[in-house]
Short mmCIF file of C-alpha atoms in Angstrom, two decimals:
data_model
loop_
_atom_site.label_atom_id
_atom_site.label_comp_id
_atom_site.label_asym_id
_atom_site.label_seq_id
_atom_site.Cartn_x
_atom_site.Cartn_y
_atom_site.Cartn_z
CA MET A 1 0.00 -0.02 -0.07
CA LYS A 2 1.10 3.63 -0.70
CA GLU A 3 2.61 5.49 2.14
CA SER A 4 1.19 8.82 0.95
CA ALA A 5 -1.48 10.18 -1.40
CA GLU A 6 -2.70 13.49 -2.62
CA VAL A 7 -6.29 12.31 -1.92
CA VAL A 8 -7.60 9.44 0.24
CA ILE A 9 -11.18 8.38 -0.37
CA ILE A 10 -12.90 6.36 2.25
CA GLY A 11 -15.51 4.00 0.90
CA GLY A 12 -15.71 1.95 -2.28
CA GLY A 13 -19.16 2.62 -3.39
CA VAL A 14 -20.34 4.73 -6.29
CA SER A 15 -19.59 7.91 -4.31
CA GLY A 16 -16.10 6.97 -3.67
CA CYS A 17 -15.22 5.30 -7.09
CA GLY A 18 -16.86 8.12 -9.04
CA THR A 19 -14.91 10.67 -7.07
CA ALA A 20 -11.74 8.79 -7.76
CA TYR A 21 -12.46 8.47 -11.54
CA TYR A 22 -13.32 12.32 -11.92
CA LEU A 23 -10.20 13.29 -9.94
CA ALA A 24 -8.09 11.09 -12.28
CA LYS A 25 -9.81 12.62 -15.27
CA LYS A 26 -8.74 16.07 -13.93
CA GLY A 27 -5.29 14.82 -13.81
CA VAL A 28 -5.09 13.99 -10.02
CA THR A 29 -4.21 10.38 -10.02
CA ASP A 30 -2.27 10.14 -6.76
CA VAL A 31 -5.45 8.85 -5.17
CA VAL A 32 -6.15 5.80 -2.85
CA ILE A 33 -9.67 4.47 -2.27
CA LEU A 34 -9.86 2.51 0.98
CA GLU A 35 -12.68 -0.07 1.24
CA LYS A 36 -13.18 -2.17 4.27
CA ASN A 37 -14.79 -4.92 2.35
CA ILE A 38 -15.11 -5.28 -1.41
CA LEU A 39 -16.33 -2.62 -3.89
CA CYS A 40 -20.02 -2.14 -3.95
CA ASN A 41 -20.52 -3.94 -0.71
CA GLY A 42 -22.74 -1.27 0.80
CA ALA A 43 -25.72 0.69 -0.38
CA THR A 44 -24.51 1.03 -4.07
CA GLY A 45 -24.55 -2.91 -4.41
CA ARG A 46 -27.82 -3.26 -2.53
CA CYS A 47 -29.86 -0.49 -4.21
CA GLY A 48 -32.64 -0.73 -6.81
CA GLY A 49 -30.66 1.17 -9.51
CA GLY A 50 -33.26 3.77 -10.17
CA ILE A 51 -32.36 7.05 -11.75
CA ARG A 52 -35.09 9.59 -11.14
CA GLN A 53 -35.14 13.38 -11.64
CA GLN A 54 -38.66 13.97 -10.32
CA PHE A 55 -37.80 15.54 -6.89
CA THR A 56 -39.18 18.43 -4.83
CA THR A 57 -36.15 20.49 -3.93
CA GLU A 58 -34.20 22.46 -6.63
CA ALA A 59 -30.91 21.16 -5.52
CA ASN A 60 -32.04 17.47 -5.99
CA ILE A 61 -33.81 18.20 -9.29
CA ARG A 62 -30.70 19.83 -10.76
CA LEU A 63 -28.23 17.36 -9.50
CA ALA A 64 -30.42 14.56 -10.83
CA MET A 65 -30.91 16.21 -14.36
CA GLU A 66 -27.27 16.78 -14.67
CA SER A 67 -26.48 13.23 -13.67
CA VAL A 68 -28.86 11.98 -16.32
CA SER A 69 -27.11 13.86 -18.97
CA ILE A 70 -23.88 12.12 -17.81
CA PHE A 71 -25.54 8.68 -17.55
CA GLU A 72 -26.68 9.06 -21.15
CA HIS A 73 -23.11 8.67 -22.37
CA LEU A 74 -21.49 6.91 -19.45
CA SER A 75 -21.37 3.43 -21.00
CA GLU A 76 -19.36 4.95 -23.96
CA GLU A 77 -17.10 6.97 -21.69
CA LEU A 78 -16.26 4.07 -19.30
CA GLY A 79 -16.15 1.36 -21.94
CA ILE A 80 -18.71 -0.82 -20.29
CA ASP A 81 -22.41 -1.38 -20.82
CA ILE A 82 -23.93 0.08 -17.64
CA GLU A 83 -27.41 -1.29 -18.81
CA TYR A 84 -28.80 2.24 -18.77
CA ASP A 85 -32.46 2.38 -19.75
CA GLN A 86 -34.68 5.44 -19.89
CA GLY A 87 -38.09 3.77 -19.46
CA GLY A 88 -39.23 6.71 -17.18
CA TYR A 89 -40.47 6.81 -13.66
CA LEU A 90 -44.21 6.57 -13.05
CA ILE A 91 -45.17 8.00 -9.71
CA ILE A 92 -48.58 6.75 -8.62
CA ALA A 93 -50.79 9.72 -7.18
CA TYR A 94 -53.59 8.86 -4.65
CA GLU A 95 -56.42 11.43 -4.28
CA ASP A 96 -54.87 13.43 -1.44
CA GLU A 97 -51.41 13.66 -3.33
CA VAL A 98 -52.81 15.19 -6.54
CA ASP A 99 -52.60 18.88 -5.69
CA GLN A 100 -49.12 18.59 -4.28
CA PHE A 101 -47.88 16.43 -7.25
CA LYS A 102 -49.27 19.11 -9.75
CA LYS A 103 -47.31 21.68 -7.83
CA ASN A 104 -44.21 19.59 -7.95
CA VAL A 105 -44.48 19.17 -11.73
CA VAL A 106 -44.78 23.00 -12.02
CA LEU A 107 -41.36 23.28 -10.15
CA GLN A 108 -39.81 20.43 -12.18
CA ASN A 109 -40.93 22.06 -15.41
CA SER A 110 -39.60 25.31 -14.40
CA LEU A 111 -36.21 23.81 -14.15
CA GLY A 112 -36.52 22.22 -17.52
CA LEU A 113 -37.62 18.71 -16.51
CA GLU A 114 -40.22 17.25 -18.80
CA SER A 115 -42.31 15.53 -16.19
CA ARG A 116 -46.13 15.69 -16.49
CA PHE A 117 -49.27 14.86 -14.60
CA ILE A 118 -51.27 12.05 -16.35
CA SER A 119 -54.69 10.37 -15.86
CA PRO A 120 -55.06 6.78 -14.42
CA GLU A 121 -55.96 5.64 -18.02
CA GLU A 122 -52.72 7.23 -19.44
CA ALA A 123 -50.74 5.44 -16.63
CA ARG A 124 -52.23 2.14 -17.80
CA GLU A 125 -51.14 2.87 -21.24
CA ILE A 126 -47.51 3.09 -19.89
CA VAL A 127 -47.96 0.07 -17.64
CA PRO A 128 -50.53 -2.21 -19.27
CA ASN A 129 -50.90 -4.48 -16.19
CA LEU A 130 -51.46 -1.65 -13.77
CA CYS A 131 -54.71 -1.79 -11.63
CA ILE A 132 -56.07 1.80 -11.66
CA ASP A 133 -58.99 1.27 -9.42
CA SER A 134 -57.81 3.18 -6.40
CA ILE A 135 -55.35 5.81 -8.15
CA ALA A 136 -56.08 9.27 -9.02
CA GLY A 137 -53.46 9.73 -11.63
CA ALA A 138 -49.61 9.68 -11.76
CA THR A 139 -46.76 11.90 -12.82
CA PHE A 140 -44.38 10.67 -15.46
CA CYS A 141 -41.01 11.53 -16.65
CA GLN A 142 -39.71 9.57 -19.65
CA THR A 143 -36.09 10.47 -19.20
CA ASP A 144 -35.97 8.89 -15.76
CA GLY A 145 -34.84 5.19 -15.66
CA HIS A 146 -32.43 2.82 -14.20
CA ALA A 147 -28.97 1.31 -14.69
CA ASN A 148 -26.95 -1.45 -13.22
CA PRO A 149 -25.06 -0.23 -10.06
CA PHE A 150 -22.38 -2.94 -10.18
CA LYS A 151 -21.49 -2.04 -13.77
CA VAL A 152 -21.33 1.69 -12.96
CA VAL A 153 -18.71 0.97 -10.13
CA GLN A 154 -17.02 -1.49 -12.08
CA GLY A 155 -16.71 1.15 -14.97
CA TYR A 156 -15.58 4.00 -12.69
CA SER A 157 -13.05 1.86 -10.61
CA GLU A 158 -11.51 0.11 -13.53
CA LYS A 159 -11.06 3.17 -15.56
CA ALA A 160 -9.62 5.07 -12.44
CA GLN A 161 -7.16 2.39 -11.80
CA LYS A 162 -5.97 2.45 -15.41
CA MET A 163 -5.35 6.16 -14.91
CA GLY A 164 -3.30 5.37 -11.70
CA VAL A 165 -5.74 5.39 -8.83
CA SER A 166 -5.10 2.75 -6.13
CA ILE A 167 -7.86 0.76 -4.71
CA GLU A 168 -7.18 -1.00 -1.40
CA LYS A 169 -9.86 -3.53 -0.64
CA ARG A 170 -10.26 -5.19 2.81
CA THR A 171 -8.62 -2.29 4.39
CA LYS A 172 -10.46 -0.76 7.30
CA VAL A 173 -9.89 2.83 8.43
CA THR A 174 -9.02 2.81 12.16
CA GLY A 175 -8.26 6.49 12.65
CA ILE A 176 -7.52 9.79 11.11
CA THR A 177 -4.61 12.02 12.31
CA CYS A 178 -4.96 15.73 12.57
CA GLU A 179 -2.49 18.42 13.38
CA GLU A 180 -3.61 21.88 14.26
CA GLY A 181 -7.09 21.36 12.59
CA CYS A 182 -5.51 19.92 9.45
CA ILE A 183 -5.65 16.21 8.22
CA THR A 184 -2.21 14.76 7.98
CA ALA A 185 -2.72 10.93 7.67
CA VAL A 186 -5.26 8.13 7.58
CA ARG A 187 -4.66 5.08 9.72
CA THR A 188 -5.77 1.63 8.47
CA THR A 189 -5.64 -2.02 9.42
CA ARG A 190 -2.95 -2.30 6.78
CA GLY A 191 -0.73 0.68 7.63
CA THR A 192 -0.88 4.45 7.57
CA ILE A 193 -1.14 6.84 4.53
CA ARG A 194 0.08 10.45 4.83
CA THR A 195 -2.42 12.78 3.07
CA GLY A 196 -3.91 16.28 3.38
CA THR A 197 -7.24 15.46 1.92
CA VAL A 198 -9.71 12.90 2.94
CA VAL A 199 -13.20 12.30 1.15
CA ASN A 200 -15.77 10.69 3.53
CA ALA A 201 -17.68 8.47 1.12
CA ALA A 202 -18.35 5.67 3.70
CA GLY A 203 -22.28 5.72 3.27
CA ALA A 204 -24.05 4.87 6.42
CA TYR A 205 -20.64 4.53 8.29
CA SER A 206 -19.73 8.18 7.30
CA ARG A 207 -20.86 9.28 10.85
CA ASP A 208 -18.25 6.90 12.38
CA ILE A 209 -15.48 8.19 10.04
CA ALA A 210 -16.31 11.84 10.84
CA GLN A 211 -16.31 11.10 14.60
CA MET A 212 -12.65 10.09 14.18
CA VAL A 213 -11.79 13.73 13.82
CA GLY A 214 -14.41 14.99 16.33
CA VAL A 215 -16.93 16.01 13.59
CA GLU A 216 -20.73 15.06 14.22
CA LEU A 217 -22.62 14.27 11.16
CA PRO A 218 -26.50 14.23 11.74
CA ASN A 219 -26.89 11.17 9.39
CA LYS A 220 -28.77 8.09 10.73
CA PRO A 221 -28.69 4.56 9.16
CA TYR A 222 -31.97 2.91 8.37
CA ARG A 223 -32.40 -0.63 6.89
CA HIS A 224 -34.33 -0.82 3.57
CA GLU A 225 -35.16 -4.18 2.14
CA ILE A 226 -35.51 -5.22 -1.41
CA LEU A 227 -36.33 -8.37 -3.52
CA VAL A 228 -35.78 -9.74 -6.89
CA THR A 229 -37.97 -12.03 -9.00
CA GLU A 230 -36.99 -14.66 -11.53
CA PRO A 231 -36.39 -13.18 -14.96
CA ILE A 232 -39.39 -12.94 -17.19
CA GLU A 233 -40.04 -11.50 -20.79
CA HIS A 234 -40.11 -7.68 -21.03
CA ILE A 235 -43.34 -6.37 -19.72
CA LEU A 236 -42.50 -3.21 -17.83
CA ASP A 237 -40.94 -0.12 -19.22
CA PRO A 238 -40.83 2.47 -16.22
CA MET A 239 -39.85 2.26 -12.59
CA VAL A 240 -43.14 2.43 -10.76
CA ILE A 241 -43.20 4.08 -7.41
CA SER A 242 -45.59 5.38 -4.78
CA PHE A 243 -44.70 7.71 -1.85
CA LYS A 244 -47.81 6.85 -0.03
CA THR A 245 -47.21 3.09 0.08
CA GLY A 246 -43.30 3.62 -0.15
CA ILE A 247 -43.10 0.95 -2.93
CA TYR A 248 -40.99 0.96 -5.95
CA PHE A 249 -40.27 -1.64 -8.66
CA SER A 250 -38.80 -1.90 -12.14
CA GLN A 251 -37.66 -4.56 -14.70
CA GLN A 252 -33.95 -4.95 -15.07
CA GLU A 253 -32.23 -5.79 -18.39
CA CYS A 254 -31.86 -9.24 -17.26
CA GLY A 255 -35.77 -9.60 -17.12
CA ALA A 256 -36.02 -9.69 -13.29
CA ILE A 257 -38.49 -7.46 -11.41
CA ILE A 258 -36.66 -5.73 -8.61
CA GLY A 259 -38.21 -3.57 -5.94
CA GLY A 260 -38.62 -2.62 -2.42
CA ILE A 261 -41.01 -0.80 0.03
CA GLY A 262 -40.18 1.51 2.88
CA ASP A 263 -41.43 0.69 6.27
CA PRO A 264 -42.47 3.69 8.47
CA GLU A 265 -42.01 1.53 11.65
CA GLU A 266 -38.34 0.80 10.93
CA PRO A 267 -36.08 2.07 13.62
CA SER A 268 -32.73 3.51 12.91
CA SER A 269 -30.13 0.65 13.11
CA TYR A 270 -27.28 -1.03 11.22
CA SER A 271 -29.29 -4.31 10.67
CA MET A 272 -29.10 -5.69 7.30
CA LYS A 273 -31.14 -8.76 7.91
CA GLY A 274 -33.96 -9.75 5.49
CA SER A 275 -37.62 -10.00 7.22
CA LEU A 276 -40.80 -12.00 6.54
CA ARG A 277 -42.62 -8.64 7.43
CA PHE A 278 -41.01 -6.86 4.42
CA LEU A 279 -41.95 -9.99 1.99
CA LYS A 280 -45.55 -9.80 3.14
CA ARG A 281 -45.90 -6.01 2.81
CA MET A 282 -44.00 -5.84 -0.47
CA THR A 283 -45.73 -8.69 -2.18
CA ARG A 284 -49.17 -7.37 -1.14
CA THR A 285 -48.49 -3.80 -2.33
CA MET A 286 -47.10 -5.26 -5.60
CA VAL A 287 -50.06 -7.42 -6.39
CA ASP A 288 -52.49 -4.59 -5.46
CA LEU A 289 -50.94 -2.56 -8.29
CA VAL A 290 -50.16 -5.37 -10.69
CA PRO A 291 -52.16 -8.45 -9.92
CA ALA A 292 -50.37 -10.42 -12.53
CA PHE A 293 -47.14 -10.36 -10.46
CA GLY A 294 -48.67 -12.90 -8.04
CA HIS A 295 -47.47 -15.60 -10.52
CA LEU A 296 -43.92 -14.58 -10.18
CA ASN A 297 -41.39 -16.28 -8.06
CA VAL A 298 -39.22 -14.47 -5.60
CA LEU A 299 -35.66 -15.43 -5.98
CA ARG A 300 -33.86 -13.50 -3.38
CA GLN A 301 -34.39 -10.74 -0.77
CA TRP A 302 -31.72 -8.61 0.91
CA ALA A 303 -31.22 -5.22 2.64
CA GLY A 304 -29.06 -2.31 2.64
CA LEU A 305 -28.78 0.89 4.59
CA TYR A 306 -29.94 4.48 3.73
CA ASP A 307 -27.65 7.05 5.05
CA VAL A 308 -30.40 9.61 5.92
CA THR A 309 -30.00 13.37 6.84
CA PRO A 310 -32.52 15.53 8.42
CA ASP A 311 -33.52 17.24 5.10
CA ALA A 312 -32.91 14.06 2.90
CA GLN A 313 -30.40 15.75 0.86
CA PRO A 314 -26.66 14.86 0.68
CA ILE A 315 -23.91 16.30 2.68
CA LEU A 316 -21.25 17.58 0.07
CA GLY A 317 -18.00 19.54 0.39
CA TRP A 318 -15.55 20.88 2.90
CA THR A 319 -16.02 20.61 6.65
CA ASP A 320 -15.52 24.05 8.54
CA GLU A 321 -13.86 22.43 11.63
CA VAL A 322 -11.32 20.30 9.97
CA GLU A 323 -9.25 21.42 7.05
CA GLY A 324 -8.86 18.91 4.08
CA PHE A 325 -12.04 16.87 5.32
CA CYS A 326 -14.53 16.61 2.44
CA GLN A 327 -18.07 15.09 2.93
CA ALA A 328 -19.71 12.93 0.16
CA ASN A 329 -22.44 11.19 2.05
CA GLY A 330 -25.89 11.39 3.48
CA TYR A 331 -27.69 10.59 0.22
CA SER A 332 -30.73 9.43 2.01
CA GLY A 333 -31.75 6.65 -0.42
CA HIS A 334 -31.02 8.52 -3.66
CA GLY A 335 -27.22 8.40 -3.95
CA PHE A 336 -26.71 6.24 -7.00
CA MET A 337 -29.07 8.27 -9.27
CA ILE A 338 -27.17 11.53 -8.53
CA SER A 339 -23.69 10.17 -8.16
CA PRO A 340 -22.23 11.10 -11.60
CA LYS A 341 -22.82 14.85 -11.11
CA VAL A 342 -22.09 14.74 -7.36
CA THR A 343 -18.69 12.96 -7.65
CA GLU A 344 -17.85 15.26 -10.73
CA LEU A 345 -18.52 18.23 -8.43
CA ILE A 346 -16.57 16.88 -5.59
CA SER A 347 -13.44 16.36 -7.90
CA GLU A 348 -13.84 19.97 -8.99
CA LEU A 349 -14.10 21.21 -5.53
CA ILE A 350 -10.75 19.37 -4.71
CA VAL A 351 -8.81 20.16 -7.85
CA ASP A 352 -10.09 23.57 -8.82
CA GLY A 353 -11.27 24.90 -5.47
CA LYS A 354 -14.70 25.66 -6.86
CA THR A 355 -17.57 23.94 -8.50
CA SER A 356 -19.43 24.36 -11.86
CA MET A 357 -22.64 24.12 -10.02
CA PRO A 358 -23.18 25.63 -6.58
CA ILE A 359 -23.27 23.11 -3.74
CA ASP A 360 -22.80 25.44 -0.88
CA ASP A 361 -26.35 24.80 0.19
CA LEU A 362 -25.43 21.19 0.65
CA ASN A 363 -22.64 21.81 3.17
CA LEU A 364 -22.67 20.25 6.56
CA ALA A 365 -23.03 23.79 8.11
CA ARG A 366 -26.67 24.01 6.74
CA PHE A 367 -27.93 21.95 9.68
CA GLU A 368 -27.13 24.66 12.18
CA GLY A 369 -30.12 26.77 10.98
CA GLU A 370 -33.77 25.90 9.93
CA ILE A 371 -34.11 22.93 7.71
CA THR A 372 -36.41 22.57 4.61
CA GLY A 373 -36.10 19.14 3.03
CA GLU A 374 -36.77 16.79 0.18
CA ALA A 375 -40.33 15.20 0.43
CA TYR A 376 -39.72 12.61 -2.14
CA VAL A 377 -38.12 9.77 -0.54
CA VAL A 378 -39.16 6.23 -1.52
CA GLY A 379 -38.44 2.75 -0.43
CA MET B 1 -12.02 -28.67 -19.00
CA SER B 2 -11.89 -26.76 -22.18
CA THR B 3 -12.49 -23.00 -22.17
CA LYS B 4 -15.99 -23.41 -23.55
CA THR B 5 -17.11 -25.30 -20.44
CA ILE B 6 -20.11 -23.71 -19.01
CA VAL B 7 -19.78 -23.06 -15.25
CA CYS B 8 -23.06 -21.13 -14.67
CA ARG B 9 -25.97 -22.23 -16.57
CA CYS B 10 -28.37 -19.65 -15.41
CA GLU B 11 -26.29 -16.69 -16.72
CA ASP B 12 -24.34 -18.67 -19.50
CA ILE B 13 -20.97 -17.95 -18.00
CA THR B 14 -17.93 -20.07 -19.11
CA GLU B 15 -14.76 -21.31 -17.20
CA GLU B 16 -12.88 -18.70 -19.31
CA ASP B 17 -15.06 -15.90 -18.19
CA ILE B 18 -14.45 -16.81 -14.57
CA LEU B 19 -10.77 -17.08 -15.05
CA LYS B 20 -10.60 -13.74 -16.82
CA ALA B 21 -12.52 -12.15 -14.03
CA ILE B 22 -10.12 -13.46 -11.35
CA ASP B 23 -7.21 -12.14 -13.33
CA ARG B 24 -8.97 -8.75 -13.25
CA GLY B 25 -8.80 -9.03 -9.52
CA TYR B 26 -12.34 -10.20 -8.87
CA ASP B 27 -11.17 -13.20 -6.69
CA THR B 28 -13.90 -13.69 -4.22
CA LEU B 29 -17.33 -15.19 -4.84
CA GLU B 30 -19.08 -12.07 -3.99
CA GLU B 31 -17.10 -10.21 -6.56
CA ILE B 32 -17.64 -12.79 -9.23
CA LYS B 33 -21.27 -12.64 -8.39
CA GLN B 34 -21.24 -8.75 -8.87
CA VAL B 35 -19.44 -8.69 -12.21
CA LEU B 36 -20.85 -11.93 -13.80
CA ARG B 37 -24.20 -12.58 -12.06
CA CYS B 38 -23.10 -16.06 -11.16
CA GLY B 39 -25.42 -17.13 -8.17
CA MET B 40 -28.05 -14.67 -9.07
CA GLY B 41 -30.14 -16.88 -11.29
CA PRO B 42 -32.79 -19.33 -10.62
CA CYS B 43 -30.48 -22.00 -9.16
CA GLN B 44 -29.24 -19.39 -6.60
CA GLY B 45 -25.62 -20.74 -7.08
CA ARG B 46 -26.28 -24.37 -6.17
CA THR B 47 -24.70 -25.40 -9.45
CA CYS B 48 -22.12 -22.74 -10.05
CA ILE B 49 -20.64 -21.79 -6.72
CA PRO B 50 -18.85 -25.13 -5.80
CA LEU B 51 -17.26 -24.96 -9.43
CA ILE B 52 -16.26 -21.34 -9.04
CA THR B 53 -14.92 -21.88 -5.59
CA ARG B 54 -12.46 -24.48 -7.00
CA LEU B 55 -11.42 -22.15 -9.85
CA ILE B 56 -10.52 -19.38 -7.36
CA ALA B 57 -8.82 -21.99 -5.12
CA HIS B 58 -6.79 -23.25 -8.11
CA LYS B 59 -5.94 -19.68 -9.43
CA THR B 60 -5.09 -18.08 -5.96
CA GLY B 61 -3.42 -21.06 -4.29
CA LYS B 62 -5.71 -20.90 -1.49
CA SER B 63 -7.61 -23.97 -0.17
CA VAL B 64 -11.28 -24.35 -0.83
CA ALA B 65 -11.93 -23.99 2.89
CA GLU B 66 -10.43 -20.40 2.97
CA ILE B 67 -12.91 -19.20 0.19
CA ASN B 68 -15.93 -17.63 1.81
CA PRO B 69 -19.24 -18.47 0.37
CA PRO B 70 -21.50 -15.78 -0.80
CA THR B 71 -24.19 -14.53 1.65
CA ALA B 72 -27.10 -16.80 1.54
CA ARG B 73 -30.26 -14.80 0.59
CA PRO B 74 -33.82 -16.02 1.52
CA PRO B 75 -36.03 -17.57 0.38
CA LEU B 76 -33.22 -19.86 -0.78
CA GLN B 77 -35.49 -21.36 -3.50
CA PRO B 78 -37.97 -19.69 -5.74
CA VAL B 79 -41.29 -19.00 -3.97
CA PRO B 80 -44.41 -17.50 -5.68
CA ILE B 81 -45.25 -13.87 -4.76
CA SER B 82 -48.92 -14.88 -4.36
CA LEU B 83 -47.96 -17.22 -1.48
CA PHE B 84 -46.49 -14.33 0.51
CA ALA B 85 -49.15 -11.77 -0.52
CA GLY B 86 -51.98 -14.13 0.32
CA GLU B 87 -51.15 -14.73 3.87
CA GLU B 88 -52.91 -12.61 6.55
CA GLU B 89 -50.80 -11.06 9.36
#
């Protein structure tokens, strides 16, 4: 392992690997990624792969839209098929959600996103098997979609390594050394690396990393469960989601239906166990929306951790208290979908000292004042 | 075995695919699963995992006992959605 590096990134998910790739692309290749297990072992490798731009805060909408324009050419850029598919996102609207959803569409349209409110009948044209008895409509955005998170990380990490980035797997960070408020080294189970810059991209464990230098992050971990069915012929174009029930599901390129459902009773914890409670809630909600899914077989269920902030927006950028400590965490369940733009911006911040899109509002310091947050969190 | 030998029938992955992935640094069962989908198909790894374990052991010089199996995911064998959905709490 290297004894020193210009930048040390903690965490081998899409946030860490994307940051490493864009740093290398900007010419900073003296970079080490420290991953305590294997790449993609945390939230990135456990997520549903959805890529949505229909959000309710300007920051999230802009980050997502910019990310989509990167996703659109990412397979070509990374030289790997990331299985990107723009089948859209269909957000089910129930009666009491209609007014708010229409307002959200107005905000999204004002930022240039082509989302629209549609009738239940139009929703059924997009998802032919959809049961529309209890729904009042939907919002739809065709340029939303999904990709394969494993392939994206594989692309970012392999390309970054070709440009000179080192990836140290099975290497756990045990401490961070600071002198006079500046980071000087990262200590690991396999030795110490001298560095002045650390990117905290450790997902749900970012809080523990920050505590090593006395910085308190407001992030909390929450288990979110997900399942996948056997592969079937292509029957579903968009990702279908509902904020009311917390469900989301889509069909992957391999033909499998993959989806999850949020649980309002889930306490904050680091548990990643699968539960029967989830299977029951998920499958019932699924067959309520698409009765034909009852015939499918469940192949696997698993869980991952959302790294949730008080306003459900990520924490990005430098930390006031400790020089050289950059946050790239707190994605609150929508990290993968905004990762291309976010990680590019983090690389700009580190290399150029400024970003092409303002991210000051997403700084850790924002939690000192009043908080207005993202309302659209699913799963 | 010739290089055309199929190791994972669900995803149509050959011995050569596995050996190439190991050469690229994906030398654990979890990583092979991530990059080639072995163990994610209907058989849930029952056919391929023992074979891939041996290939990894052979390539890395480790013993089969040293190679960690991938995490077992319920329900272990395919179960119809209607079965879970139909049951009352």
